[in-house]
XYZ file of C-alpha atoms in Angstrom:
342
model
C 26.736 -6.118 -171.385
C 28.667 -3.620 -169.376
C 30.748 -4.776 -166.534
C 29.157 -4.391 -163.148
C 31.043 -2.865 -160.248
C 30.455 -5.089 -157.146
C 31.819 -4.497 -153.635
C 32.336 -7.314 -151.287
C 32.896 -6.571 -147.615
C 34.514 -9.501 -145.873
C 37.387 -11.680 -147.175
C 36.459 -14.783 -145.350
C 35.192 -17.943 -146.856
C 31.868 -16.611 -147.978
C 33.451 -13.419 -149.442
C 36.274 -15.334 -151.150
C 33.841 -17.677 -152.749
C 31.568 -14.869 -153.910
C 34.510 -12.780 -155.341
C 35.681 -15.999 -157.364
C 32.093 -16.359 -158.868
C 31.529 -12.712 -159.661
C 34.894 -12.127 -161.284
C 34.417 -15.255 -163.422
C 31.170 -13.768 -164.682
C 32.990 -10.675 -165.794
C 32.029 -8.408 -162.997
C 34.533 -5.782 -161.714
C 35.001 -6.846 -158.013
C 36.523 -4.945 -155.013
C 37.099 -6.985 -151.922
C 37.415 -5.202 -148.643
C 38.330 -6.567 -145.245
C 39.282 -4.977 -141.954
C 42.030 -7.621 -141.489
C 45.339 -7.491 -143.249
C 45.079 -11.033 -144.564
C 42.352 -12.936 -146.351
C 40.482 -16.029 -144.805
C 38.862 -14.736 -141.736
C 38.491 -17.458 -139.016
C 39.576 -20.179 -141.476
C 43.102 -18.691 -141.591
C 43.504 -19.620 -137.925
C 42.260 -23.033 -138.110
C 44.188 -26.255 -138.387
C 41.970 -29.136 -139.403
C 38.336 -29.040 -140.510
C 35.383 -31.193 -139.398
C 34.236 -33.834 -139.953
C 36.878 -35.164 -142.434
C 40.013 -33.623 -140.636
C 41.202 -32.023 -143.876
C 43.714 -29.112 -143.871
C 42.019 -25.700 -143.248
C 45.251 -24.089 -144.950
C 44.720 -26.153 -148.203
C 41.052 -25.027 -148.425
C 41.977 -21.416 -147.821
C 44.638 -21.531 -150.536
C 42.098 -23.123 -153.047
C 39.561 -20.371 -152.128
C 42.113 -17.529 -152.728
C 43.345 -19.058 -155.976
C 39.909 -18.951 -157.375
C 39.880 -15.040 -157.039
C 41.555 -13.760 -160.088
C 44.391 -11.117 -159.880
C 41.857 -8.565 -161.502
C 39.926 -8.430 -158.296
C 40.876 -5.285 -156.349
C 41.818 -6.068 -152.732
C 41.639 -3.468 -149.966
C 42.911 -5.190 -146.880
C 43.236 -3.726 -143.422
C 40.637 -1.184 -143.961
C 37.183 -0.779 -142.429
C 33.894 0.579 -143.828
C 32.815 3.386 -141.566
C 30.096 5.111 -143.566
C 28.412 5.335 -146.860
C 25.170 5.521 -148.722
C 22.950 2.925 -150.307
C 20.912 4.549 -153.196
C 18.653 2.881 -155.737
C 21.230 1.734 -158.216
C 24.571 2.688 -156.441
C 26.372 2.070 -153.338
C 28.972 4.420 -151.828
C 31.163 3.136 -149.046
C 33.595 5.239 -146.860
C 36.749 3.562 -145.727
C 38.520 4.427 -142.365
C 41.410 6.322 -144.123
C 38.856 8.583 -145.795
C 38.620 7.261 -149.358
C 35.280 6.425 -151.021
C 34.438 3.220 -153.090
C 31.576 3.343 -155.484
C 29.780 0.214 -156.933
C 26.612 -0.945 -158.587
C 26.024 -3.641 -156.010
C 27.107 -4.687 -152.472
C 27.527 -8.112 -150.868
C 28.048 -8.277 -147.107
C 30.024 -11.280 -145.826
C 31.248 -9.786 -142.524
C 31.294 -13.066 -140.683
C 31.117 -13.449 -136.816
C 33.080 -13.029 -133.661
C 33.548 -15.643 -130.987
C 31.800 -15.061 -127.771
C 34.091 -13.237 -125.334
C 34.860 -15.897 -122.746
C 35.590 -13.232 -120.276
C 31.966 -12.761 -119.730
C 31.522 -16.115 -118.100
C 33.689 -15.203 -115.145
C 32.819 -18.460 -113.353
C 34.994 -20.390 -115.659
C 38.045 -18.213 -114.957
C 39.108 -17.294 -118.548
C 41.790 -14.607 -118.304
C 42.060 -15.181 -114.632
C 43.407 -18.722 -114.392
C 46.400 -19.516 -116.669
C 45.193 -23.013 -117.938
C 41.668 -22.069 -119.172
C 41.621 -21.550 -123.009
C 39.258 -21.161 -125.777
C 39.032 -23.531 -128.884
C 40.678 -20.795 -131.168
C 43.739 -20.953 -128.920
C 43.839 -24.722 -128.968
C 43.548 -24.709 -132.751
C 46.569 -22.546 -132.848
C 48.418 -25.024 -130.682
C 47.544 -27.770 -133.141
C 48.818 -25.629 -136.036
C 52.094 -25.071 -134.149
C 52.457 -28.766 -133.521
C 52.822 -28.826 -129.728
C 50.261 -28.991 -127.000
C 51.370 -27.635 -123.710
C 50.081 -25.418 -120.930
C 51.306 -21.727 -120.189
C 54.178 -23.067 -117.953
C 55.349 -25.306 -120.907
C 54.127 -28.672 -119.453
C 52.306 -31.280 -121.442
C 48.788 -31.849 -120.083
C 47.736 -35.133 -118.916
C 44.084 -34.352 -118.261
C 41.855 -32.103 -120.337
C 38.272 -31.014 -120.229
C 36.273 -29.376 -122.956
C 33.109 -27.297 -122.032
C 30.459 -26.987 -124.700
C 27.924 -24.134 -125.234
C 29.972 -21.284 -123.716
C 27.995 -18.302 -124.853
C 25.256 -20.335 -126.673
C 21.871 -21.253 -125.271
C 22.607 -19.310 -122.268
C 19.934 -16.816 -121.221
C 22.232 -15.300 -118.473
C 24.397 -13.793 -121.126
C 21.454 -12.976 -123.497
C 22.118 -15.652 -125.955
C 19.371 -18.176 -126.617
C 20.405 -19.528 -130.020
C 22.714 -22.566 -130.806
C 25.991 -21.777 -132.525
C 25.744 -24.985 -134.645
C 29.468 -25.873 -134.846
C 30.627 -25.875 -131.109
C 29.558 -29.487 -130.473
C 31.459 -30.986 -133.455
C 34.398 -28.692 -132.876
C 34.759 -30.140 -129.314
C 34.604 -33.660 -130.767
C 37.085 -32.922 -133.385
C 39.443 -31.232 -131.098
C 39.164 -33.987 -128.431
C 40.231 -36.536 -131.020
C 43.105 -34.478 -132.098
C 44.162 -34.172 -128.462
C 44.039 -38.077 -128.032
C 46.327 -38.448 -131.251
C 48.811 -35.969 -129.791
C 48.470 -37.074 -126.167
C 47.666 -40.789 -126.229
C 47.834 -41.204 -122.447
C 45.834 -38.160 -121.405
C 42.334 -38.300 -119.773
C 39.899 -36.248 -121.927
C 36.505 -35.090 -120.936
C 33.645 -33.460 -122.899
C 31.020 -31.646 -120.818
C 27.810 -30.971 -122.826
C 24.200 -30.217 -122.391
C 23.108 -32.189 -125.412
C 25.172 -33.044 -128.594
C 23.721 -31.523 -131.747
C 25.449 -33.495 -134.437
C 23.369 -32.438 -137.428
C 25.827 -32.382 -140.312
C 26.975 -35.055 -142.643
C 29.580 -37.112 -140.903
C 29.165 -35.479 -137.513
C 27.449 -38.341 -135.777
C 30.019 -40.722 -137.040
C 32.857 -38.542 -135.769
C 31.063 -38.546 -132.401
C 30.857 -42.305 -132.325
C 34.536 -42.563 -133.211
C 35.484 -40.220 -130.347
C 33.743 -42.513 -127.897
C 34.515 -45.987 -129.325
C 38.037 -45.466 -130.970
C 39.569 -42.562 -129.091
C 38.049 -43.206 -125.551
C 36.928 -39.578 -125.003
C 34.769 -39.371 -121.843
C 31.526 -37.469 -122.506
C 29.758 -36.161 -119.425
C 26.074 -34.715 -119.773
C 26.133 -31.559 -117.634
C 27.505 -28.122 -117.362
C 30.391 -26.888 -115.263
C 29.128 -24.769 -112.587
C 32.426 -23.079 -111.614
C 36.260 -23.430 -112.001
C 38.923 -22.550 -109.604
C 42.864 -22.881 -109.609
C 45.047 -24.725 -107.242
C 48.511 -23.952 -106.073
C 49.956 -26.078 -108.815
C 47.977 -24.157 -111.517
C 45.643 -27.015 -112.225
C 41.988 -26.154 -112.788
C 39.458 -27.546 -110.373
C 36.038 -28.173 -111.835
C 32.739 -28.553 -110.096
C 30.017 -29.845 -112.248
C 26.926 -32.286 -112.243
C 26.420 -35.502 -114.257
C 22.823 -34.921 -115.155
C 22.306 -38.558 -116.283
C 23.287 -39.948 -112.861
C 22.235 -36.901 -110.883
C 25.673 -36.883 -109.146
C 27.919 -33.947 -108.340
C 31.471 -34.083 -109.764
C 34.631 -32.473 -108.776
C 37.498 -32.952 -111.202
C 41.132 -31.529 -111.337
C 42.458 -31.133 -114.798
C 45.524 -29.609 -116.394
C 43.635 -27.686 -119.171
C 39.971 -26.438 -119.306
C 38.922 -25.474 -122.941
C 35.922 -23.365 -123.527
C 34.014 -23.932 -126.742
C 32.754 -20.483 -127.458
C 29.751 -19.723 -129.610
C 29.311 -17.440 -132.456
C 28.112 -13.832 -132.021
C 27.601 -11.043 -134.623
C 30.914 -9.340 -135.433
C 31.420 -5.803 -134.391
C 31.849 -4.958 -138.096
C 28.527 -6.333 -138.852
C 26.908 -4.337 -135.955
C 28.543 -1.130 -137.197
C 27.404 -1.699 -140.807
C 23.859 -2.371 -139.713
C 23.939 0.955 -137.806
C 25.507 2.897 -140.650
C 23.095 1.732 -143.452
C 20.025 0.898 -141.500
C 20.042 -2.805 -142.235
C 17.594 -4.968 -140.275
C 18.790 -7.145 -137.523
C 17.236 -10.061 -135.737
C 16.836 -10.310 -131.995
C 20.204 -12.123 -131.843
C 21.980 -9.064 -133.410
C 22.753 -10.989 -136.699
C 21.723 -9.218 -140.054
C 18.150 -10.255 -141.012
C 17.470 -11.123 -144.655
C 13.967 -10.698 -146.146
C 12.868 -14.264 -145.582
C 13.935 -17.388 -143.866
C 13.410 -19.678 -146.847
C 13.511 -18.335 -150.442
C 14.946 -14.744 -149.607
C 17.800 -15.884 -147.343
C 20.407 -13.461 -149.191
C 18.134 -10.461 -150.019
C 17.794 -7.203 -148.088
C 15.248 -4.458 -148.574
C 17.871 -2.983 -150.955
C 17.574 -5.069 -154.104
C 21.295 -4.641 -154.997
C 22.517 -5.524 -151.535
C 22.896 -9.164 -150.652
C 23.990 -11.046 -147.497
C 26.125 -14.204 -147.271
C 27.629 -16.457 -144.555
C 27.520 -16.064 -140.846
C 26.691 -12.497 -140.808
C 23.127 -13.721 -140.891
C 23.619 -16.347 -138.136
C 25.740 -19.222 -137.058
C 26.895 -21.159 -140.115
C 29.192 -24.015 -140.841
C 32.178 -23.488 -143.183
C 30.302 -25.447 -145.941
C 27.192 -23.333 -145.453
C 29.162 -20.076 -145.523
C 30.889 -21.027 -148.802
C 27.586 -22.086 -150.439
C 25.958 -19.029 -149.415
C 28.632 -16.815 -150.835
C 28.346 -18.453 -154.213
C 24.534 -18.366 -154.144
C 24.362 -14.885 -153.096
C 26.781 -13.683 -155.725
C 24.701 -15.167 -158.477
C 21.468 -13.726 -157.025
C 23.207 -10.329 -156.926
C 24.527 -10.458 -160.400
C 21.186 -11.573 -161.623
C 19.565 -8.727 -159.819
C 21.957 -6.052 -161.159
C 21.099 -7.021 -164.796
C 17.444 -6.841 -163.988
C 17.761 -3.317 -162.574
C 20.278 -1.753 -164.869
C 19.444 -3.366 -168.193
């Protein structure tokens, strides 16, 4: 059997998992990513949920499974190309062309832009953050606000840019709830005397171990969960954040002052995904994510038999789901290529 040339666009967890499988099967793999480093969002994370394991150790494992023979083109973006019956041609932003027999798209997601929710003051008030910024604080080993002070009161707000018709996002991003719970526990461990709130609409703890983590947050770590959304945030003269909200379980309005407000932003289609959809005419759903042929058996396939999709480019996904999708889509693509070519 001759070697198949397979191009993978996206070097996050799904793309790395796919590259490892395809290379071990003997395919000639080219891995392309617009970022200079591999790992996607995983490379910026500290601990994973629900087991609190190290994100960096998992990333190192995924990278180690990609043999040296895999060609890596990092810091380059696909800006054009053609998908033909048995061939894919991709044009990179520096002008070179890459040709392959098959294509696997694993272009991931972007975090919702918190600036769009102006009522929460992100980018306006100093002590309003996103979960990604807080994860970097954990990685750096120090929790402090922008003036260098250690916070004594912290509020997490769930579903920022998810399930919100005002910003045109009706879907659930799947991982925001458990991320807020996980980060609240980490905050408690680093700041044992701090008051920590979680404001939520409803907690969707669907994954294995998620519900147990939530119970631990309440019972072992004394995290205060308040059902209700924050209506607005403001800043006082001391740089603290004033929150107005409603506890929908008691039907009582709330006004709190905290040192930090952390916005748990949802997933949205990456700009790279949108550009590729326009370039190649790939189908997208109403949410803007790439749309596979079917919601059940054909979750990786597109109208092009030798083009597969994997990971969060098709919709919100957990890390485990993204890795599994990368491996499954790679096997489906390899099988398809042999059916077509041989």
